[in-house]
Amino acid sequence: MAKVISTLFISADGVAEIDPDWHFPYFDENMGRAVSEDYDTADVLFIGRETYDSFAGAWPDREAAGGEDAPMAKHLGDVRKVVVSRQPLEFTWRNSELLDGELVEAVTALKADPGVRGILIPGSISVVQQLLAAGLVDELRLLVHPVAARKGRKLFDEGDAPYHLRVIATEAFPTGVLRVIYAPTAAPAKVGYDEIKGQVPEGK
């Protein structure tokens, strides 16, 4: 089964709708390496309409310009891109296609496709939220910025049950950014105060 990996820039207070004012000052070679590693996991990009419009409005021109980020731009152009949209789209960026069918069913089929190595979801908060709720996200790869954004859309929406996560890997960058890779996991056994009171420091 192909893995579904979500990769997001996120603030310390959980905002995943990035603002260049708090994001760009923390982007360094370490973050660039982490982003490259994330993209190397997949041969399919699964993205929402807004993320697609942002990418398609920038990366083709960067590839054509031939600057420092042209190799990354070429990679993004070459990879298969599946776009989630309720409206028909006319694609100008190569290797782009509209999601065929319902979101959960389409991702389930992609995960089971033997020709698919991995599926990466960059940004695309609403898509990630829906797939988390459906239990289809295998990893959350978060680059946590040392800033409280205080406005913008958060990754985790309100719901009836918590998402429990286990930590796969962590890394601290000199900028203060934390790279944390989580995988969903089962909830721990229920514990009440009587079970943990022995861990309270004496005299407190």
PDB file of C-alpha atoms in Angstrom:
ATOM      1  CA  MET A   1       0.000   0.000   0.000  1.00  0.00           C
ATOM      2  CA  ALA A   2       1.282   3.453  -0.882  1.00  0.00           C
ATOM      3  CA  LYS A   3       1.688   5.839   2.029  1.00  0.00           C
ATOM      4  CA  VAL A   4      -0.264   9.085   2.232  1.00  0.00           C
ATOM      5  CA  ILE A   5       1.993  11.766   3.710  1.00  0.00           C
ATOM      6  CA  SER A   6       0.868  15.272   4.643  1.00  0.00           C
ATOM      7  CA  THR A   7       3.585  17.930   4.762  1.00  0.00           C
ATOM      8  CA  LEU A   8       2.822  21.314   6.282  1.00  0.00           C
ATOM      9  CA  PHE A   9       4.483  24.489   7.475  1.00  0.00           C
ATOM     10  CA  ILE A  10       2.795  25.278  10.772  1.00  0.00           C
ATOM     11  CA  SER A  11       3.043  27.819  13.569  1.00  0.00           C
ATOM     12  CA  ALA A  12       3.490  27.004  17.252  1.00  0.00           C
ATOM     13  CA  ASP A  13      -0.213  27.695  17.820  1.00  0.00           C
ATOM     14  CA  GLY A  14      -1.302  25.287  15.105  1.00  0.00           C
ATOM     15  CA  VAL A  15      -1.946  27.630  12.167  1.00  0.00           C
ATOM     16  CA  ALA A  16      -1.213  25.844   8.891  1.00  0.00           C
ATOM     17  CA  GLU A  17      -2.347  28.645   6.586  1.00  0.00           C
ATOM     18  CA  ILE A  18       1.068  30.172   6.130  1.00  0.00           C
ATOM     19  CA  ASP A  19       1.796  33.864   5.986  1.00  0.00           C
ATOM     20  CA  PRO A  20       5.072  34.734   4.218  1.00  0.00           C
ATOM     21  CA  ASP A  21       5.793  37.272   6.979  1.00  0.00           C
ATOM     22  CA  TRP A  22       6.236  34.509   9.568  1.00  0.00           C
ATOM     23  CA  HIS A  23       7.282  31.685   7.239  1.00  0.00           C
ATOM     24  CA  PHE A  24      10.066  33.030   5.010  1.00  0.00           C
ATOM     25  CA  PRO A  25      12.378  34.291   7.795  1.00  0.00           C
ATOM     26  CA  TYR A  26      12.743  30.680   9.006  1.00  0.00           C
ATOM     27  CA  PHE A  27      13.340  29.041   5.638  1.00  0.00           C
ATOM     28  CA  ASP A  28      16.956  27.890   5.489  1.00  0.00           C
ATOM     29  CA  GLU A  29      18.963  25.007   3.998  1.00  0.00           C
ATOM     30  CA  ASN A  30      17.716  22.656   6.701  1.00  0.00           C
ATOM     31  CA  MET A  31      14.099  23.325   5.853  1.00  0.00           C
ATOM     32  CA  GLY A  32      14.927  23.021   2.171  1.00  0.00           C
ATOM     33  CA  ARG A  33      16.456  19.591   2.808  1.00  0.00           C
ATOM     34  CA  ALA A  34      13.410  18.499   4.802  1.00  0.00           C
ATOM     35  CA  VAL A  35      11.049  19.620   2.038  1.00  0.00           C
ATOM     36  CA  SER A  36      13.143  17.781  -0.551  1.00  0.00           C
ATOM     37  CA  GLU A  37      13.057  14.609   1.548  1.00  0.00           C
ATOM     38  CA  ASP A  38       9.281  14.848   1.799  1.00  0.00           C
ATOM     39  CA  TYR A  39       8.861  15.211  -1.956  1.00  0.00           C
ATOM     40  CA  ASP A  40      11.185  12.269  -2.556  1.00  0.00           C
ATOM     41  CA  THR A  41       8.672   9.985  -0.825  1.00  0.00           C
ATOM     42  CA  ALA A  42       6.041  10.295  -3.541  1.00  0.00           C
ATOM     43  CA  ASP A  43       5.253   9.980  -7.220  1.00  0.00           C
ATOM     44  CA  VAL A  44       1.780  11.530  -6.847  1.00  0.00           C
ATOM     45  CA  LEU A  45       0.957  14.969  -5.462  1.00  0.00           C
ATOM     46  CA  PHE A  46      -2.581  15.198  -4.104  1.00  0.00           C
ATOM     47  CA  ILE A  47      -3.589  18.824  -3.689  1.00  0.00           C
ATOM     48  CA  GLY A  48      -6.575  21.080  -3.180  1.00  0.00           C
ATOM     49  CA  ARG A  49      -7.666  23.737  -5.642  1.00  0.00           C
ATOM     50  CA  GLU A  50      -6.130  26.672  -3.760  1.00  0.00           C
ATOM     51  CA  THR A  51      -2.777  24.941  -3.368  1.00  0.00           C
ATOM     52  CA  TYR A  52      -2.812  23.968  -7.025  1.00  0.00           C
ATOM     53  CA  ASP A  53      -3.542  27.531  -8.133  1.00  0.00           C
ATOM     54  CA  SER A  54      -0.668  28.788  -5.968  1.00  0.00           C
ATOM     55  CA  PHE A  55       1.778  26.187  -7.286  1.00  0.00           C
ATOM     56  CA  ALA A  56       0.703  26.496 -10.917  1.00  0.00           C
ATOM     57  CA  GLY A  57       0.961  30.269 -10.699  1.00  0.00           C
ATOM     58  CA  ALA A  58       4.608  30.142  -9.637  1.00  0.00           C
ATOM     59  CA  TRP A  59       6.540  26.951 -10.382  1.00  0.00           C
ATOM     60  CA  PRO A  60       6.202  26.804 -14.213  1.00  0.00           C
ATOM     61  CA  ASP A  61       7.635  30.324 -14.457  1.00  0.00           C
ATOM     62  CA  ARG A  62      10.472  29.382 -12.099  1.00  0.00           C
ATOM     63  CA  GLU A  63      11.284  26.362 -14.241  1.00  0.00           C
ATOM     64  CA  ALA A  64      11.302  28.503 -17.380  1.00  0.00           C
ATOM     65  CA  ALA A  65      13.516  31.131 -15.718  1.00  0.00           C
ATOM     66  CA  GLY A  66      16.212  28.533 -15.041  1.00  0.00           C
ATOM     67  CA  GLY A  67      17.273  29.936 -11.670  1.00  0.00           C
ATOM     68  CA  GLU A  68      18.393  28.209  -8.491  1.00  0.00           C
ATOM     69  CA  ASP A  69      14.999  26.617  -7.903  1.00  0.00           C
ATOM     70  CA  ALA A  70      14.565  25.411 -11.506  1.00  0.00           C
ATOM     71  CA  PRO A  71      15.421  21.763 -10.619  1.00  0.00           C
ATOM     72  CA  MET A  72      12.693  21.698  -7.963  1.00  0.00           C
ATOM     73  CA  ALA A  73      10.306  23.394 -10.374  1.00  0.00           C
ATOM     74  CA  LYS A  74      11.038  20.754 -13.017  1.00  0.00           C
ATOM     75  CA  HIS A  75      10.453  17.973 -10.503  1.00  0.00           C
ATOM     76  CA  LEU A  76       7.077  19.452  -9.567  1.00  0.00           C
ATOM     77  CA  GLY A  77       6.169  19.800 -13.226  1.00  0.00           C
ATOM     78  CA  ASP A  78       7.130  16.207 -14.014  1.00  0.00           C
ATOM     79  CA  VAL A  79       5.294  14.574 -11.110  1.00  0.00           C
ATOM     80  CA  ARG A  80       1.664  13.473 -11.428  1.00  0.00           C
ATOM     81  CA  LYS A  81      -0.675  15.968  -9.769  1.00  0.00           C
ATOM     82  CA  VAL A  82      -4.220  15.033  -8.728  1.00  0.00           C
ATOM     83  CA  VAL A  83      -6.295  18.108  -7.926  1.00  0.00           C
ATOM     84  CA  VAL A  84      -9.337  18.114  -5.651  1.00  0.00           C
ATOM     85  CA  SER A  85     -11.942  20.557  -6.929  1.00  0.00           C
ATOM     86  CA  ARG A  86     -15.731  20.667  -7.071  1.00  0.00           C
ATOM     87  CA  GLN A  87     -15.504  22.654 -10.293  1.00  0.00           C
ATOM     88  CA  PRO A  88     -14.099  21.651 -13.692  1.00  0.00           C
ATOM     89  CA  LEU A  89     -10.615  22.999 -14.344  1.00  0.00           C
ATOM     90  CA  GLU A  90      -8.557  23.744 -17.414  1.00  0.00           C
ATOM     91  CA  PHE A  91      -5.009  22.748 -16.606  1.00  0.00           C
ATOM     92  CA  THR A  92      -2.054  24.665 -18.009  1.00  0.00           C
ATOM     93  CA  TRP A  93       0.573  22.855 -15.904  1.00  0.00           C
ATOM     94  CA  ARG A  94       1.667  19.513 -17.306  1.00  0.00           C
ATOM     95  CA  ASN A  95       0.803  16.191 -15.642  1.00  0.00           C
ATOM     96  CA  SER A  96      -2.197  17.688 -13.822  1.00  0.00           C
ATOM     97  CA  GLU A  97      -5.562  15.956 -13.599  1.00  0.00           C
ATOM     98  CA  LEU A  98      -8.867  16.456 -11.819  1.00  0.00           C
ATOM     99  CA  LEU A  99      -9.821  14.063  -9.038  1.00  0.00           C
ATOM    100  CA  ASP A 100     -12.042  11.327 -10.445  1.00  0.00           C
ATOM    101  CA  GLY A 101     -14.886  10.548  -8.042  1.00  0.00           C
ATOM    102  CA  GLU A 102     -15.232  11.119  -4.310  1.00  0.00           C
ATOM    103  CA  LEU A 103     -12.207  12.069  -2.203  1.00  0.00           C
ATOM    104  CA  VAL A 104     -12.063   9.126   0.205  1.00  0.00           C
ATOM    105  CA  GLU A 105     -12.747   6.519  -2.471  1.00  0.00           C
ATOM    106  CA  ALA A 106     -10.171   8.049  -4.826  1.00  0.00           C
ATOM    107  CA  VAL A 107      -7.420   8.121  -2.195  1.00  0.00           C
ATOM    108  CA  THR A 108      -8.240   4.577  -1.111  1.00  0.00           C
ATOM    109  CA  ALA A 109      -7.858   3.455  -4.729  1.00  0.00           C
ATOM    110  CA  LEU A 110      -4.576   5.347  -5.140  1.00  0.00           C
ATOM    111  CA  LYS A 111      -3.155   3.752  -1.979  1.00  0.00           C
ATOM    112  CA  ALA A 112      -4.015   0.314  -3.354  1.00  0.00           C
ATOM    113  CA  ASP A 113      -2.642   1.005  -6.850  1.00  0.00           C
ATOM    114  CA  PRO A 114       0.543  -1.075  -7.290  1.00  0.00           C
ATOM    115  CA  GLY A 115       1.864   1.541  -9.714  1.00  0.00           C
ATOM    116  CA  VAL A 116       1.842   4.266  -7.044  1.00  0.00           C
ATOM    117  CA  ARG A 117       4.874   4.476  -4.745  1.00  0.00           C
ATOM    118  CA  GLY A 118       3.707   7.269  -2.472  1.00  0.00           C
ATOM    119  CA  ILE A 119       1.178  10.114  -2.226  1.00  0.00           C
ATOM    120  CA  LEU A 120       2.214  13.508  -0.869  1.00  0.00           C
ATOM    121  CA  ILE A 121      -0.227  16.229   0.197  1.00  0.00           C
ATOM    122  CA  PRO A 122       1.550  19.602   0.448  1.00  0.00           C
ATOM    123  CA  GLY A 123      -0.577  22.205   2.229  1.00  0.00           C
ATOM    124  CA  SER A 124      -4.220  21.631   1.250  1.00  0.00           C
ATOM    125  CA  ILE A 125      -5.592  21.902   4.804  1.00  0.00           C
ATOM    126  CA  SER A 126      -9.188  20.893   4.065  1.00  0.00           C
ATOM    127  CA  VAL A 127      -8.058  17.824   2.117  1.00  0.00           C
ATOM    128  CA  VAL A 128      -5.830  16.738   4.999  1.00  0.00           C
ATOM    129  CA  GLN A 129      -8.626  17.289   7.506  1.00  0.00           C
ATOM    130  CA  GLN A 130     -11.005  15.084   5.533  1.00  0.00           C
ATOM    131  CA  LEU A 131      -8.441  12.318   5.082  1.00  0.00           C
ATOM    132  CA  LEU A 132      -7.458  12.419   8.763  1.00  0.00           C
ATOM    133  CA  ALA A 133     -11.117  11.940   9.660  1.00  0.00           C
ATOM    134  CA  ALA A 134     -11.282   8.985   7.250  1.00  0.00           C
ATOM    135  CA  GLY A 135      -8.138   7.412   8.719  1.00  0.00           C
ATOM    136  CA  LEU A 136      -6.226   7.622   5.430  1.00  0.00           C
ATOM    137  CA  VAL A 137      -3.223   9.767   6.452  1.00  0.00           C
ATOM    138  CA  ASP A 138      -0.177   7.624   7.265  1.00  0.00           C
ATOM    139  CA  GLU A 139       2.195  10.418   8.311  1.00  0.00           C
ATOM    140  CA  LEU A 140       1.974  14.074   9.304  1.00  0.00           C
ATOM    141  CA  ARG A 141       5.272  15.827   8.589  1.00  0.00           C
ATOM    142  CA  LEU A 142       5.171  19.188  10.326  1.00  0.00           C
ATOM    143  CA  LEU A 143       7.728  21.994  10.223  1.00  0.00           C
ATOM    144  CA  VAL A 144       6.771  23.857  13.389  1.00  0.00           C
ATOM    145  CA  HIS A 145       7.855  27.513  13.324  1.00  0.00           C
ATOM    146  CA  PRO A 146       8.741  29.266  16.612  1.00  0.00           C
ATOM    147  CA  VAL A 147       5.982  31.815  16.221  1.00  0.00           C
ATOM    148  CA  ALA A 148       2.361  32.114  17.362  1.00  0.00           C
ATOM    149  CA  ALA A 149       0.574  33.261  14.211  1.00  0.00           C
ATOM    150  CA  ARG A 150      -2.631  34.124  16.113  1.00  0.00           C
ATOM    151  CA  LYS A 151      -4.722  34.121  12.932  1.00  0.00           C
ATOM    152  CA  GLY A 152      -5.325  31.788  10.022  1.00  0.00           C
ATOM    153  CA  ARG A 153      -6.707  28.301   9.500  1.00  0.00           C
ATOM    154  CA  LYS A 154      -5.526  25.628  11.888  1.00  0.00           C
ATOM    155  CA  LEU A 155      -4.670  22.073  10.936  1.00  0.00           C
ATOM    156  CA  PHE A 156      -6.867  20.369  13.509  1.00  0.00           C
ATOM    157  CA  ASP A 157     -10.524  21.281  13.330  1.00  0.00           C
ATOM    158  CA  GLU A 158     -13.026  20.764  16.113  1.00  0.00           C
ATOM    159  CA  GLY A 159     -14.507  17.283  16.453  1.00  0.00           C
ATOM    160  CA  ASP A 160     -15.936  14.768  18.855  1.00  0.00           C
ATOM    161  CA  ALA A 161     -12.817  12.627  19.329  1.00  0.00           C
ATOM    162  CA  PRO A 162      -9.111  13.427  19.633  1.00  0.00           C
ATOM    163  CA  TYR A 163      -6.507  12.258  17.132  1.00  0.00           C
ATOM    164  CA  HIS A 164      -3.787  10.279  18.888  1.00  0.00           C
ATOM    165  CA  LEU A 165      -0.334  10.422  17.333  1.00  0.00           C
ATOM    166  CA  ARG A 166       2.992   8.705  17.842  1.00  0.00           C
ATOM    167  CA  VAL A 167       6.282  10.440  17.122  1.00  0.00           C
ATOM    168  CA  ILE A 168       8.369   8.824  14.389  1.00  0.00           C
ATOM    169  CA  ALA A 169      11.171  11.391  14.251  1.00  0.00           C
ATOM    170  CA  THR A 170      12.100  14.860  15.463  1.00  0.00           C
ATOM    171  CA  GLU A 171      14.776  17.356  14.477  1.00  0.00           C
ATOM    172  CA  ALA A 172      15.545  20.863  15.739  1.00  0.00           C
ATOM    173  CA  PHE A 173      16.937  23.402  13.270  1.00  0.00           C
ATOM    174  CA  PRO A 174      19.217  26.302  14.282  1.00  0.00           C
ATOM    175  CA  THR A 175      16.390  28.721  13.378  1.00  0.00           C
ATOM    176  CA  GLY A 176      14.224  27.225  16.117  1.00  0.00           C
ATOM    177  CA  VAL A 177      12.028  25.323  13.665  1.00  0.00           C
ATOM    178  CA  LEU A 178      11.117  21.824  14.829  1.00  0.00           C
ATOM    179  CA  ARG A 179      10.607  19.070  12.306  1.00  0.00           C
ATOM    180  CA  VAL A 180       8.202  16.525  13.760  1.00  0.00           C
ATOM    181  CA  ILE A 181       6.975  13.431  11.946  1.00  0.00           C
ATOM    182  CA  TYR A 182       3.856  11.844  13.421  1.00  0.00           C
ATOM    183  CA  ALA A 183       1.836   8.762  12.550  1.00  0.00           C
ATOM    184  CA  PRO A 184      -1.729   8.187  13.733  1.00  0.00           C
ATOM    185  CA  THR A 185      -1.992   5.588  16.470  1.00  0.00           C
ATOM    186  CA  ALA A 186      -4.561   3.982  18.732  1.00  0.00           C
ATOM    187  CA  ALA A 187      -5.692   5.811  21.837  1.00  0.00           C
ATOM    188  CA  PRO A 188      -3.867   4.849  25.038  1.00  0.00           C
ATOM    189  CA  ALA A 189      -5.721   3.045  27.808  1.00  0.00           C
ATOM    190  CA  LYS A 190      -7.916   5.319  29.883  1.00  0.00           C
ATOM    191  CA  VAL A 191      -6.176   6.615  32.996  1.00  0.00           C
ATOM    192  CA  GLY A 192      -7.621   8.642  35.873  1.00  0.00           C
ATOM    193  CA  TYR A 193      -6.061  10.704  38.628  1.00  0.00           C
ATOM    194  CA  ASP A 194      -5.836   7.720  40.984  1.00  0.00           C
ATOM    195  CA  GLU A 195      -3.501   5.991  38.527  1.00  0.00           C
ATOM    196  CA  ILE A 196      -1.126   8.963  38.112  1.00  0.00           C
ATOM    197  CA  LYS A 197      -1.115  10.593  41.552  1.00  0.00           C
ATOM    198  CA  GLY A 198       1.991   8.659  42.496  1.00  0.00           C
ATOM    199  CA  GLN A 199       3.880  10.563  39.782  1.00  0.00           C
ATOM    200  CA  VAL A 200       3.173  13.937  41.406  1.00  0.00           C
ATOM    201  CA  PRO A 201       6.358  15.313  43.061  1.00  0.00           C
ATOM    202  CA  GLU A 202       6.313  14.995  46.831  1.00  0.00           C
ATOM    203  CA  GLY A 203       5.492  18.169  48.725  1.00  0.00           C
ATOM    204  CA  LYS A 204       3.700  19.761  45.780  1.00  0.00           C
TER     205      LYS A 204
END
